[in-house]
Coordinates of C-alpha atoms in Angstrom, one line a residue:
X2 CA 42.6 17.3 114.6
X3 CA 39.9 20.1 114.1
X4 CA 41.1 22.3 117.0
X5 CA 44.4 21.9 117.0
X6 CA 46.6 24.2 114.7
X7 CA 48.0 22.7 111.9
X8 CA 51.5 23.2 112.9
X9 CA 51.1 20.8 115.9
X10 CA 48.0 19.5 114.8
X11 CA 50.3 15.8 114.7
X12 CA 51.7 16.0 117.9
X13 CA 48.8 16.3 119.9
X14 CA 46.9 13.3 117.5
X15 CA 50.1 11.4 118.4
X16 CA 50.2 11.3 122.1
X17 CA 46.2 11.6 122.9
X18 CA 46.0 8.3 120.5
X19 CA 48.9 6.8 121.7
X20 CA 48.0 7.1 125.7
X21 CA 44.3 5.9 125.0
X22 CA 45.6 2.8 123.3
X23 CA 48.0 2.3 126.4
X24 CA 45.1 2.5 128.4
X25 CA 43.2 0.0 126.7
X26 CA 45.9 -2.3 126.6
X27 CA 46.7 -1.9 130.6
X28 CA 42.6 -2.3 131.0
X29 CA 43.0 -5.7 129.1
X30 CA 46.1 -7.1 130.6
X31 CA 45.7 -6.1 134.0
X32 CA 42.1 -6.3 134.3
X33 CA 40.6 -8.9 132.2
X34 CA 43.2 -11.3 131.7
X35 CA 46.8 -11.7 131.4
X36 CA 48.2 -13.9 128.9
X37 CA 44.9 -13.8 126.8
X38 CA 45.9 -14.0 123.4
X39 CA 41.9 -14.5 122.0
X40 CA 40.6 -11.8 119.6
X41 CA 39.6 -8.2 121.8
X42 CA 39.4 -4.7 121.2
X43 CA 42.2 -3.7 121.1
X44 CA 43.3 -5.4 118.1
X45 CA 41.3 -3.0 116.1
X46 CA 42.5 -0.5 118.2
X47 CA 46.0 -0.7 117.2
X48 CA 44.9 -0.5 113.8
X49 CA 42.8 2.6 114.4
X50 CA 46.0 3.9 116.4
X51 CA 47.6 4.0 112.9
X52 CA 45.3 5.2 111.0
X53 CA 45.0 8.4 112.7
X54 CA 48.5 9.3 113.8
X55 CA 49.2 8.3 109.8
X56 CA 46.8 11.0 108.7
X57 CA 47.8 13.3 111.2
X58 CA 50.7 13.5 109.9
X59 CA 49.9 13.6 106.1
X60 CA 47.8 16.4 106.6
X61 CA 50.3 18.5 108.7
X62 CA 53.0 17.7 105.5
X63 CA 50.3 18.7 103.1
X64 CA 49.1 21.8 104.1
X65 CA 52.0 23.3 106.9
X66 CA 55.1 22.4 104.8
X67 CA 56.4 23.3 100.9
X68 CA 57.4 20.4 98.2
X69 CA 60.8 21.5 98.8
X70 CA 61.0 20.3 102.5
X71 CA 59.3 17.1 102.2
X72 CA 60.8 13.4 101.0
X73 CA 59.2 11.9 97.9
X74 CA 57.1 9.8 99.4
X75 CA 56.1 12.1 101.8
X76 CA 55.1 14.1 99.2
X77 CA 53.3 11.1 97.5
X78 CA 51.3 10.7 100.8
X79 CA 50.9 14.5 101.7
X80 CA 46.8 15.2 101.8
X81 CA 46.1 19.0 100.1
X82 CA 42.7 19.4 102.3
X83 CA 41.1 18.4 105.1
X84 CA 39.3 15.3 104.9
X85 CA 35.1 15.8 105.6
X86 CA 33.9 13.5 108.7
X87 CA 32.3 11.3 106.2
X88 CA 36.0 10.4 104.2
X89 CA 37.6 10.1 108.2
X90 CA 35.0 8.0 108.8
X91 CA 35.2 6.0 106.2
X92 CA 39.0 5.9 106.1
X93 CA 39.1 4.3 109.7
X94 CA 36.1 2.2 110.1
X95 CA 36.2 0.8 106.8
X96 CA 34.8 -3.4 107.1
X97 CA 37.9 -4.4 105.6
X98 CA 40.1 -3.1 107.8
X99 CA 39.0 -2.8 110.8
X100 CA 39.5 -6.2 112.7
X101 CA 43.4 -6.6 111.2
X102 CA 44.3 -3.7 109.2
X103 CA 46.7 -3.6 107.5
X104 CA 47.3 0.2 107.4
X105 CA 47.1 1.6 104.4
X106 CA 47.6 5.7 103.5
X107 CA 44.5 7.8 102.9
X108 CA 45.1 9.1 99.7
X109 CA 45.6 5.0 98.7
X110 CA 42.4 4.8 100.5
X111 CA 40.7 7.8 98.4
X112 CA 41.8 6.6 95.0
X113 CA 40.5 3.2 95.3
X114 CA 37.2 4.8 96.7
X115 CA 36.9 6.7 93.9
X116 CA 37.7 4.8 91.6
X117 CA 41.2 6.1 90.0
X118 CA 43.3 4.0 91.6
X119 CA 44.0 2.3 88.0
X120 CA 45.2 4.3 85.8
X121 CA 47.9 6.4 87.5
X122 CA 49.5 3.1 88.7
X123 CA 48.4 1.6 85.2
X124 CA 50.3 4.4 83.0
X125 CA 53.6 4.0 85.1
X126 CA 53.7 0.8 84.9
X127 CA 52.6 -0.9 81.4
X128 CA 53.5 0.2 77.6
X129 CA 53.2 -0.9 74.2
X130 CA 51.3 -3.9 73.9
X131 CA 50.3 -4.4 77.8
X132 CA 49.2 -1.3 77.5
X133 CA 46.4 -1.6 75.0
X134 CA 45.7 -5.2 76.4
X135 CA 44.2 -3.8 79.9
X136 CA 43.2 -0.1 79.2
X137 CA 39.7 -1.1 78.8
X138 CA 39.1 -3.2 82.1
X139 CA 39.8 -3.2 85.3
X140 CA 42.1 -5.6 86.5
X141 CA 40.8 -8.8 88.2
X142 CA 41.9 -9.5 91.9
X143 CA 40.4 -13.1 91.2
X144 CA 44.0 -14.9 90.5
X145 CA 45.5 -13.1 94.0
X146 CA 42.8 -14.1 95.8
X147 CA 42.6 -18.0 95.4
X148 CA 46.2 -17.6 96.2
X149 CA 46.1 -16.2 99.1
X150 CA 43.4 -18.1 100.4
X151 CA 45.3 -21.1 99.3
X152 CA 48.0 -20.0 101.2
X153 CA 46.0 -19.1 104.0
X154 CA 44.9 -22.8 104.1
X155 CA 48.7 -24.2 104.2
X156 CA 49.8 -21.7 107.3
X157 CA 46.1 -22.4 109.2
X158 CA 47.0 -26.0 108.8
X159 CA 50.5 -26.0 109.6
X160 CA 50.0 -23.7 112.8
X161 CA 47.3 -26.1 114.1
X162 CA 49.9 -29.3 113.3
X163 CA 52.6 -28.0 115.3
X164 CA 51.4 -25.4 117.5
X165 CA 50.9 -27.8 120.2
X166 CA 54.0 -29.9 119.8
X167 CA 56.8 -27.5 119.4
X168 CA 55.6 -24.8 122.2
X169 CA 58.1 -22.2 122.7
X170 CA 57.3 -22.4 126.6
X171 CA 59.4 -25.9 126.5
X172 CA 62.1 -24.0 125.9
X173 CA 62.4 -22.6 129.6
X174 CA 61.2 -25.8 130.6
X175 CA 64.0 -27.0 133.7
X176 CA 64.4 -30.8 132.4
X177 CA 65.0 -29.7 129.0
X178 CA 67.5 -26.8 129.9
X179 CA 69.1 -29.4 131.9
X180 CA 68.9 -32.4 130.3
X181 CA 69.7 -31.3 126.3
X182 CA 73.3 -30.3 124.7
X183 CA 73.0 -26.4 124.1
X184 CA 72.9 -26.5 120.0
X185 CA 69.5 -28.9 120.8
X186 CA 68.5 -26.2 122.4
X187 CA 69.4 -23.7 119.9
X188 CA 67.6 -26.0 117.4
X189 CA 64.3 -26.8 119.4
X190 CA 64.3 -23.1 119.5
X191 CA 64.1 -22.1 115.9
X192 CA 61.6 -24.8 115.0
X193 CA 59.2 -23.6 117.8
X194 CA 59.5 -20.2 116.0
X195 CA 58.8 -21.5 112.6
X196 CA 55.8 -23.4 113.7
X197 CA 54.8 -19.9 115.2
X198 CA 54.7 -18.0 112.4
X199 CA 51.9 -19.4 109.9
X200 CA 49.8 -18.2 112.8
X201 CA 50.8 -14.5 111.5
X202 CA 51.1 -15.9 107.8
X203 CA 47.2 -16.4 108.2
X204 CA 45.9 -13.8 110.2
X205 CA 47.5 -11.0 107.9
X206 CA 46.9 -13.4 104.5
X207 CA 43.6 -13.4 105.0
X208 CA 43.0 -9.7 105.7
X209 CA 45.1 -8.7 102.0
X210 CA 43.0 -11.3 100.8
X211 CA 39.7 -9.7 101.8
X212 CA 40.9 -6.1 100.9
X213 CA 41.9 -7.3 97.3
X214 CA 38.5 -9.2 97.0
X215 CA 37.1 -5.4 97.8
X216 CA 38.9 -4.9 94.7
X217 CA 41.8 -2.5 97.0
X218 CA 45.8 -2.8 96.7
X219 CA 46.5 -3.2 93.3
X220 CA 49.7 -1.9 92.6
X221 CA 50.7 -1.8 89.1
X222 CA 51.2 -4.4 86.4
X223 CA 54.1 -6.9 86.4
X224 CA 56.1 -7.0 83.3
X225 CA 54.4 -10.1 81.7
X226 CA 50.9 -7.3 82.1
X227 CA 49.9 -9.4 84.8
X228 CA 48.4 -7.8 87.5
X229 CA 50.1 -6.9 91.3
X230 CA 47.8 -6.9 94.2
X231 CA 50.4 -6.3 97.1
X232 CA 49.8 -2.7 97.7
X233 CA 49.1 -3.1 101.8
X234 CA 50.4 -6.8 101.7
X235 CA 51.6 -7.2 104.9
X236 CA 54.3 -9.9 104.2
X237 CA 56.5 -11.9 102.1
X238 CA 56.7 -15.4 103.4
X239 CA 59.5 -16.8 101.2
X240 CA 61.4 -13.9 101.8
X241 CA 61.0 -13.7 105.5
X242 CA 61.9 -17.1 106.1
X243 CA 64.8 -17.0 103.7
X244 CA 66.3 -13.8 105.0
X245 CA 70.2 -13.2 105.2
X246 CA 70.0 -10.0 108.2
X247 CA 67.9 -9.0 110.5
X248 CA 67.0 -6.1 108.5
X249 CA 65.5 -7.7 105.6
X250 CA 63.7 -9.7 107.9
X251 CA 61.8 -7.0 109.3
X252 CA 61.6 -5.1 106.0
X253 CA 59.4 -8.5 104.9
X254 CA 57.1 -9.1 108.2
X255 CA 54.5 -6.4 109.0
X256 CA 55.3 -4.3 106.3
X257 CA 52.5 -1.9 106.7
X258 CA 53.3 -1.4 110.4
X259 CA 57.1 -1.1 109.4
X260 CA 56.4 1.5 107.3
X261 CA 53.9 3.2 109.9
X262 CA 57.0 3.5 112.0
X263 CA 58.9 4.8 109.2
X264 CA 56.9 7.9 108.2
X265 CA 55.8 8.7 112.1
X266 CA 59.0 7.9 114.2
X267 CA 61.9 7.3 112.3
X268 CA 62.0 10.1 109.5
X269 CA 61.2 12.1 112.1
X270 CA 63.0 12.1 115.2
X271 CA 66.8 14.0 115.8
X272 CA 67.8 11.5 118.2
X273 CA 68.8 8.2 118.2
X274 CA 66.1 7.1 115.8
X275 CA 66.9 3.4 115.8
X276 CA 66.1 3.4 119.2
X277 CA 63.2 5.5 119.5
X278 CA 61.4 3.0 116.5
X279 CA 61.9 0.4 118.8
X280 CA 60.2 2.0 121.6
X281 CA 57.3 3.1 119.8
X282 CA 57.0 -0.6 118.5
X283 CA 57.1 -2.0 121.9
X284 CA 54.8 0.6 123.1
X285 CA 52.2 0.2 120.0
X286 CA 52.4 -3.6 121.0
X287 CA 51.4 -3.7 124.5
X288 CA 52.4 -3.4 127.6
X289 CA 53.3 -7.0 129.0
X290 CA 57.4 -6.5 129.6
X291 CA 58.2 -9.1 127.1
X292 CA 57.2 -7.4 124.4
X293 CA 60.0 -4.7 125.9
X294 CA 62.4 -6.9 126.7
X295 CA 62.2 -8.3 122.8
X296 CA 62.4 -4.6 121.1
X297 CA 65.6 -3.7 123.8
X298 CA 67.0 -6.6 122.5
X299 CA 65.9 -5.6 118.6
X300 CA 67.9 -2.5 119.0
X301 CA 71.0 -4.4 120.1
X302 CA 70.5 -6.9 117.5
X303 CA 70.2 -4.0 114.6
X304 CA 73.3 -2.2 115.6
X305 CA 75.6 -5.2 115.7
X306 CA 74.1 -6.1 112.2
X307 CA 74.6 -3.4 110.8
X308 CA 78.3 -3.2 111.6
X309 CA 78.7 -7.0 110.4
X310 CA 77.1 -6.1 107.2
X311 CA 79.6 -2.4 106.7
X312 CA 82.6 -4.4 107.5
X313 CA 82.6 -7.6 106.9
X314 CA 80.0 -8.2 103.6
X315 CA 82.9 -6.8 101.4
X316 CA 85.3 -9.2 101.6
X317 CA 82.9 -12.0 100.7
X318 CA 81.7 -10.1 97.5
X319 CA 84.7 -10.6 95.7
X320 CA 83.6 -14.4 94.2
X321 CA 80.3 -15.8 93.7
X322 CA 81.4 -19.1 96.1
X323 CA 82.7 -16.4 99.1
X324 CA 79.2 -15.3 98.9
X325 CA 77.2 -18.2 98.9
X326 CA 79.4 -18.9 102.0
X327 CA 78.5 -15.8 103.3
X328 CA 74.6 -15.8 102.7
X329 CA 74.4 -19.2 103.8
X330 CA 76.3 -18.3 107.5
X331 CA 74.4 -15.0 107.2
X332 CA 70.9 -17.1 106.6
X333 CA 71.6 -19.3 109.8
X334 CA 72.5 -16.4 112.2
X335 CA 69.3 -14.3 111.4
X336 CA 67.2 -16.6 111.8
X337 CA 68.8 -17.9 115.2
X338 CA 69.2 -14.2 116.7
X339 CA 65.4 -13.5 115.8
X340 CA 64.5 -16.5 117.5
X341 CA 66.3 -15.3 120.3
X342 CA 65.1 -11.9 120.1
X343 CA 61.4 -12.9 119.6
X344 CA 60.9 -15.3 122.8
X345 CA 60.2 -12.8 125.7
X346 CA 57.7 -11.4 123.0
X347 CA 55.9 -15.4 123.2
X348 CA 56.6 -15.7 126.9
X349 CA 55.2 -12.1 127.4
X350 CA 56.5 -12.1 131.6
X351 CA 59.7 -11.2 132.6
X352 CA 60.6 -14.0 134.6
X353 CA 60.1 -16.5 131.9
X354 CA 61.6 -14.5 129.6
X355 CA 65.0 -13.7 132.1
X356 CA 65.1 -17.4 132.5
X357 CA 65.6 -18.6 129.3
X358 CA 68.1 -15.6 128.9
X359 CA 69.8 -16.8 131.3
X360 CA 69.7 -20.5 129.8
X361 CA 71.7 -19.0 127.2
X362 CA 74.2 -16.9 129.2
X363 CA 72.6 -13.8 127.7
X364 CA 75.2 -14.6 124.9
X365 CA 73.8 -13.0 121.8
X366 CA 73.3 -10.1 123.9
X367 CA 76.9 -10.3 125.1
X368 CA 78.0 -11.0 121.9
X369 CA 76.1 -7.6 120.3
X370 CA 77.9 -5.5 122.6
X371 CA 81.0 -6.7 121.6
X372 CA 80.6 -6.1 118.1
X373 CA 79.1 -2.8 118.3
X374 CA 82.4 -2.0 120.4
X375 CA 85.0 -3.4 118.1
X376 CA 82.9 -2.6 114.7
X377 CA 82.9 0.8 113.4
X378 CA 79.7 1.7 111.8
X379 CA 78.7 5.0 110.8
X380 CA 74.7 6.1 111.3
X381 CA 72.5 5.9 107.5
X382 CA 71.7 10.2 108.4
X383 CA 75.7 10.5 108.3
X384 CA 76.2 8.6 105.7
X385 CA 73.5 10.1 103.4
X386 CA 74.2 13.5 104.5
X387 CA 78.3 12.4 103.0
X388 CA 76.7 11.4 99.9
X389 CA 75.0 14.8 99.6
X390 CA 78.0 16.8 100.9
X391 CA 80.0 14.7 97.8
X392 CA 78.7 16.2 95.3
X393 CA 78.8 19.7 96.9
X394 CA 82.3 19.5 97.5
X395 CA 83.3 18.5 93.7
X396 CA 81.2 21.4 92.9
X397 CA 83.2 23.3 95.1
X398 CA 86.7 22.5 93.7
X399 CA 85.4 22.6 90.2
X400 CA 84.8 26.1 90.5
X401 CA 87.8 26.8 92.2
X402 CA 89.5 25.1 89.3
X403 CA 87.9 27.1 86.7
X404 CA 88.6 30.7 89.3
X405 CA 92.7 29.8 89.6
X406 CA 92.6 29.1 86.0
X407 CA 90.8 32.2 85.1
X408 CA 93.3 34.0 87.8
X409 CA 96.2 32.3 85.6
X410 CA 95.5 33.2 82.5
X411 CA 94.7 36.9 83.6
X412 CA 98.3 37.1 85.5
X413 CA 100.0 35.5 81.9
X414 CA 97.8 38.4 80.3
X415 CA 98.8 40.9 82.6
X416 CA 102.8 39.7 82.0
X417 CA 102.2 40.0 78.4
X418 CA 101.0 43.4 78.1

C-alpha cells in the first residue's frame, strides 16, 4: 500500500490479500483437517481480508479520483490522506473486531475513535424537540445491548435444541431419499436450514453486541429520538426469515460482507458483475467445492429471480389480495430455493453435495435455466444508464422544440417583411 502508486495501489492490495487468504484456507483444509468447522485462523483472516482490500480502495477513490467520478457513497467512504501505521493498525486489529468482524469502513472507524461520530449522524437525523432532548449526551448503547444479548440467548439455545436432530446431512441420507414422498423431502429440508441458522444469528449478534458495548455503530436517532445502533449490524433476522426473493434475503444476512462485495467487486467490474460477485464470495469463503457449487448455483438463482420479479410482480400489484397471494407464493419459493442453494455450502464435498442434487433431479437448476431463457430481463447498468439517457433525450427534444419554433417564427417574419 506504501510502495505501490496510488493508481494501482488497490489492485495489487486485492490480489496479494486475496491469494494469502487462499493459502491459508488450502493450509487448513487440506492440511489440518477437512470438515473442521471449530474456531481457527482464518476466521480473523477473512475479516482482515476485508479490511484491507476495503481501505485500499477508499484511499485510491480519495486521493486518485475527483467528486465528479465517484458514487455518493463512495464519496462518503473516500479517505483524503493516508492513514499513519498507528490508525492501520488500529483499524484492523481492533479487539472488537478481530475474531468476527463485521467489516466496517475506516472513516466509520475514525469517527467513533475520535469521538465525532455523534453529531454528524445526530444533526441529520433529529430536530425540534429530539433535538434538544440528546444534544447534551451521548447516546446510550445499554437498551441495544441487553437486546442483543437476549437474542443471542434465544438463537444459542435454539441452535443447540435442533442442531442435532434436524442435520442437513440426513438429507442425502439413502433410506430417507428412498423411503420419503419428495415434498417430505422438500420440507425436512427447509427445517434443517432454519435450525441452521441461529448458529449465524449468534455468532454475528454477539459481535454487534460487543462493538455497541464499545460504544461503536450508532447510526442516527429513530423518529420517536430513540437511539439506532445498527451501523455494522450484520443481519436482520425477522427480515431474513420473512423474505419474499432471493435478493432481499441476501440484502438482510451478512450485510457488512454484502456490502464489501458491493464497493470492491460489483461497482466495479465491466463484465458480468453478477457473476463475478459470486466468485469472489465463493473464493473469500473457502476453498472446499461446496462452497462453489452453492455460489454457481446463487448466480442461477439471482438471474431467474430477477426476471420473475420484471415480469411477473406487475400483474399481482393491481389489488392488495393479488399481492398477498403473490408474497405469500413468493415467501415459500425463496425460502425453498435458498435451502437448495445453501446445502453443498453445509455438505462442503462435492460428492455429497451432487447427490442430493441429483435427489432432486437438479430441478431448481433446470428450472432457472428455463426461466432465464423464456424471461426477458434487462441488466440494473442498462436500466439505469435508460433512466439517465431519459432525461437527456427530453432535454434533447425540448430544445429542438424551442429551435423549430424559433425557425418558425423567423420564416413567418421573414414572409411578413
Amino acid at each position: 500500500m506504501v510502495f505501490a502508486g496510488l493508481e494501482h495501489m488497490h489492485k495489487y492490495c486485492f490480489i496479494v490479500t486475496l491469494s494469502y487468504l487462499i493459502l491459508c484456507q488450502i493450509t487448513r483444509v487440506y492440511v489440518f483437517d477437512y470438515g473442521m468447522y471449530s474456531a481457527d485462523f482464518t476466521g480473523p483472516m477473512m475479516v482482515i481480508t476485508q479490511k484491507i482490500t476495503s481501505l485500499a480502495f477508499e484511499i485510491h477513490d480519495g486521493l486518485t479520483k475527483r467528486d465528479a467520478q465517484l458514487t455518493p457513497t463512495q464519496k462518503y467512504l473516500a479517505i483524503r490522506r493516508m492513514p499513519s501505521l498507528l490508525e492501520y493498525l488500529s483499524y484492523n486489529c481492533n479487539f472488537m473486531g478481530i475474531l468476527a468482524g463485521p467489516t466496517c469502513s475506516y472513516n466509520d472507524y475514525k469517527a467513533f475513535i475520535e469521538g465525532t461520530g455523534y453529531q454528524p449522524r445526530h444533526q441529520e437525523n433529529a430536530n425540534g424537540k429530539e433535538n434538544g432532548k440528546y444534544k447534551q449526551s451521548e447516546p446510550s448503547p445499554k437498551n441495544d445491548v441487553i437486546s442483543k444479548l437476549c437474542t443471542c440467548a434465544v438463537s444459542l439455545a435454539i441452535y443447540l435444541s435442533l442442531c442435532k436432530l434436524l442435520p442437513v446431512e440426513h438429507a442425502v441420507d439413502d433410506d430417507f431419499v428412498s423411503s420419503t414422498p419428495f415434498h417430505l423431502q422438500v420440507i425436512y429440508l427447509y427445517l434443517a436450514m432454519l435450525a441452521l441458522r441461529p448458529k449465524y444469528y449468534f455468532v454475528w449478534t454477539l459481535a454487534d453486541a460487543i462493538n455497541n458495548a464499545a460504544g461503536f455503530g450508532f447510526n442516527g436517532y429513530n423518529k420517536d429520538g430513540s437511539p439506532r445502533w445498527d451501523l455494522i449490524s450484520n443481519l436482520r433476522i425477522l427480515d431474513i426469515e420473512f423474505a419474499t426473493s432471493f435478493k432481499s434475503f441476501l440484502d438482510n444476512w451478512n450485510i457488512q460482507t454484502a456490502l464489501w462485495l458491493k464497493r470492491v467487486c460489483y461497482e466495479r467490474c465491466a463484465i458480468n458483475p453478477t457473476a463475478a460477485t459470486f466468485l469472489l464470495s465463493a473464493m473469500w469463503h473457502g476453498v472446499y467445492p461446496g462452497y462453489y457449487l452453492t455460489f454457481l448455483t446463487g448466480i442461477a438463482m439471482t438471474m431467474a429471480a430477477r426476471a420473475v420479479r420484471h415480469n411477473i410482480r406487475p400483474y399481482f400489484l393491481v389489488s392488495d389480495s393479488y399481492k398477498n397471494v403473490y408474497d405469500v407464493v413468493t415467501w415459500a419459493s425463496t425460502q425453498i430455493a435458498i435451502s437448495y442453494t445453501v446445502a453443498p455450502f453445509v455438505l462442503l464435498a462435492v460428492g455429497p453435495s451432487l447427490k442430493f442434487y441429483r435427489s432432486w433431479y437438479f430441478c431448481l437448476h433446470l428450472l432457472c435455466l428455463l426461466t432465464v431463457l423464456v424471461l426477458p430481463v434487462k441488466s440494473r447498468r442498462r436500466q439505469a444508464k435508460e433512466q439517465q439517457d431519459g432525461p437527456q433525450k427530453d432535454g434533447l427534444q425540448d430544445n429542438q422544440t424551442d429551435h423549430n419554433s424559433t425557425d418558425n417564427n423567423c420564416n413567418q417574419k421573414d414572409k411578413a417583411t
